[in-house]
Coordinates of C-alpha atoms in Angstrom, one line a residue:
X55 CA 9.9 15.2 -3.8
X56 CA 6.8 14.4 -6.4
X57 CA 8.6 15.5 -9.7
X58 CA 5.4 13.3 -11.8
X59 CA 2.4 14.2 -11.5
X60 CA 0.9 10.8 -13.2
X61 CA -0.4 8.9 -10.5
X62 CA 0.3 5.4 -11.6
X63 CA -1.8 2.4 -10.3
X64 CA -1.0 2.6 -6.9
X65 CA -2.6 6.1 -6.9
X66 CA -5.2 5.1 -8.9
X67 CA -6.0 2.4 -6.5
X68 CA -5.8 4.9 -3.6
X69 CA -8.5 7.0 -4.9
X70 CA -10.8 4.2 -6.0
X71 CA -10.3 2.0 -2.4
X72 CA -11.0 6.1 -0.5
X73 CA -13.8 6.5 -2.2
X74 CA -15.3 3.5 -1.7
X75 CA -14.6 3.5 2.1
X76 CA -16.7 6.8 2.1
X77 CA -19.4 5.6 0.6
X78 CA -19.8 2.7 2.4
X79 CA -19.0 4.2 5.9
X80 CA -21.7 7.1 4.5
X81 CA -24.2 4.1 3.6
X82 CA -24.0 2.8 7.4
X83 CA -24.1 5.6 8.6
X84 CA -27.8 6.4 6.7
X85 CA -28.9 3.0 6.9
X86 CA -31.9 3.9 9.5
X87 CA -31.7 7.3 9.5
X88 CA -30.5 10.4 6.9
X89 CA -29.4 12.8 9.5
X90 CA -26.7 10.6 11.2
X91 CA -24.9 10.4 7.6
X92 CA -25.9 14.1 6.8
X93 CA -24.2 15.2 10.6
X94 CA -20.8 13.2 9.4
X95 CA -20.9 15.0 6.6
X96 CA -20.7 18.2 7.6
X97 CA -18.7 17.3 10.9
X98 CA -16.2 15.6 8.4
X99 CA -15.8 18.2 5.7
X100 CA -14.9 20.9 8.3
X101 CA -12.5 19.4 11.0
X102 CA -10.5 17.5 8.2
X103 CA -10.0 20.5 6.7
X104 CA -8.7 21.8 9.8
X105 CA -6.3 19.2 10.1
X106 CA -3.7 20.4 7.1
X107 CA -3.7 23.6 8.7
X108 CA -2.3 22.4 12.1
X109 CA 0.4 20.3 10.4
X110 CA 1.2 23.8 8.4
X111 CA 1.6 25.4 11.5
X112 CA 3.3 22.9 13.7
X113 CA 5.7 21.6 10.9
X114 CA 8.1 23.1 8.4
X115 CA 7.5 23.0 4.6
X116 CA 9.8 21.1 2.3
X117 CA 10.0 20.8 -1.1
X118 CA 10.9 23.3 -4.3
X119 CA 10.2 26.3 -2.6
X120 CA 9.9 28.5 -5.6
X121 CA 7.5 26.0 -7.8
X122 CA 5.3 25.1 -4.6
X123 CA 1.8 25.9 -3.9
X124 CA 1.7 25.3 -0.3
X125 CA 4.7 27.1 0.6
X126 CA 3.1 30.7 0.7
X127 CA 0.0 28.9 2.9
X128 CA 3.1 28.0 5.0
X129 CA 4.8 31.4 5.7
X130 CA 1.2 32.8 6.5
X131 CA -0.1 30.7 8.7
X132 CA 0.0 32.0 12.8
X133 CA -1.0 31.1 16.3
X134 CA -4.3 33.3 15.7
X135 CA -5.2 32.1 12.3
X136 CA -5.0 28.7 13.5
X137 CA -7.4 29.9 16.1
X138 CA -9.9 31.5 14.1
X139 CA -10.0 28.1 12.0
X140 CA -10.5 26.3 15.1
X141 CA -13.6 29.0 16.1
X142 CA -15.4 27.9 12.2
X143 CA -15.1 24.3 13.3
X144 CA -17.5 24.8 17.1
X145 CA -20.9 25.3 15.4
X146 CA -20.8 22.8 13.1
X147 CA -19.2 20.5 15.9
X148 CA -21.7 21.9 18.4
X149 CA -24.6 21.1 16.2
X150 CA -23.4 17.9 15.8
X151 CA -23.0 17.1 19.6
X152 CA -26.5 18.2 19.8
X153 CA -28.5 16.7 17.3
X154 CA -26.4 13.4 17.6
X155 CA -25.1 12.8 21.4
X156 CA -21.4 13.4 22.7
X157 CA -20.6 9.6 22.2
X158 CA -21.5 10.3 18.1
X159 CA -19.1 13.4 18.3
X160 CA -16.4 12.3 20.8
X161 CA -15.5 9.4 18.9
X162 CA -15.4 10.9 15.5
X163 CA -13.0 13.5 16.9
X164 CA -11.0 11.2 18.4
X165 CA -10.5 9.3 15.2
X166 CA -10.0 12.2 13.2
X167 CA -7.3 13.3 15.6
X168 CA -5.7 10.0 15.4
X169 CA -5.4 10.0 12.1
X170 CA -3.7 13.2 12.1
X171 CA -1.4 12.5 15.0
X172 CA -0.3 9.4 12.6
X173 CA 0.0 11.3 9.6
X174 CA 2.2 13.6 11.5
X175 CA 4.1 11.7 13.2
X176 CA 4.8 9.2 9.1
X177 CA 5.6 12.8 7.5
X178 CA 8.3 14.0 10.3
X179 CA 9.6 10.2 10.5
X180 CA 9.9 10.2 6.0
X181 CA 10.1 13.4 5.1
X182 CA 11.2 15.6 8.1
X183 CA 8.4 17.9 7.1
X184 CA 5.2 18.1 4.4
X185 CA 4.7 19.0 0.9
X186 CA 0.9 20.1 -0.8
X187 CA 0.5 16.4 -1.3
X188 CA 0.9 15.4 2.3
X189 CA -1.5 18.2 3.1
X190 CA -4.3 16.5 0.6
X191 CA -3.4 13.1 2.4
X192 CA -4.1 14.1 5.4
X193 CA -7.7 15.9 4.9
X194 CA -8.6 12.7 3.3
X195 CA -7.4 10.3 5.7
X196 CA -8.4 12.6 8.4
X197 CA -12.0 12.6 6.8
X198 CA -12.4 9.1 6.4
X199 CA -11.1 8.2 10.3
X200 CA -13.9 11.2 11.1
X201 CA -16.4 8.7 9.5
X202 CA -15.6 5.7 10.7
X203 CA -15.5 7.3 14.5
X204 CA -18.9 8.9 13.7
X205 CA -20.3 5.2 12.7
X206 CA -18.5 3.9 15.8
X207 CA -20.1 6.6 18.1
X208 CA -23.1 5.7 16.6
X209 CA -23.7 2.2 17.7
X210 CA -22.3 3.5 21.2
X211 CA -24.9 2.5 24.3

């Protein structure tokens, strides 16, 4: 499906407009206080990573199957694995319910899982399926939408 692996200025727009939506949702978030931005980090960086893996195992692979690097990660991926992700995600989650408050927690979830049931449901819609660069997508939309729910929960009464 992605034969070029130039990126062109869309894509070079992409990365430039993402980053700076991290950094300034990161900047909020640490305006007052470090550990509110330190907590989204480390909340982020593990569910979104979580979020490729359930596309992988709820959707089939498309693509070159013999040149691709995600299909392997495809074939291997079961019920249990998926589960044993999900158990490395609870104490960093946990710690962040804790130190932060459920509201903090709840809605950065809840945007994280938004953003992947969107990304899901645009891949199956297009594509009928996901390639290695729908799988990068979605971690960083999925990390971004974690961040703007943590900055959200934040300000919650």
């Amino acid at each position: 499906i992605m034969h070029d692996s130039r990126i062109g200025a869309f894509g070079a727009m992409a990365l430039v407009l993402a980053l700076l939506l991290k950094v300034a949702l990161l900047a909020m978030l640490g305006a007052h206080n470090l550990t509110p931005m330190l907590a989204a980090l480390l909340g982020g960086h593990v569910l979104s990573r979580l979020c490729p893996l359930v596309l992988v195992a709820s959707m089939t692979h498309i693509g070159d199957a013999a040149g691709s690097k995600s299909k392997p990660l495809a074939d291997q991926i079961s019920g249990p694995a998926l589960a044993c992700a999900e158990l490395w995600c609870v104490p960093a989650l946990a710690w962040l319910g804790w130190s932060q408050g459920p509201a903090y927690l709840l809605c950065a979830m809840a945007a994280s899982a938004a953003a992947l049931g969107w990304m899901a449901r645009l891949f199956r819609r297009r594509l009928q399926g996901f390639t290695g660069d729908c799988l990068g997508a979605t971690q960083q939309v999925c990390e971004m939408a974690f961040y703007l729910g943590a900055a959200v929960g934040l300000g919650w009464p």
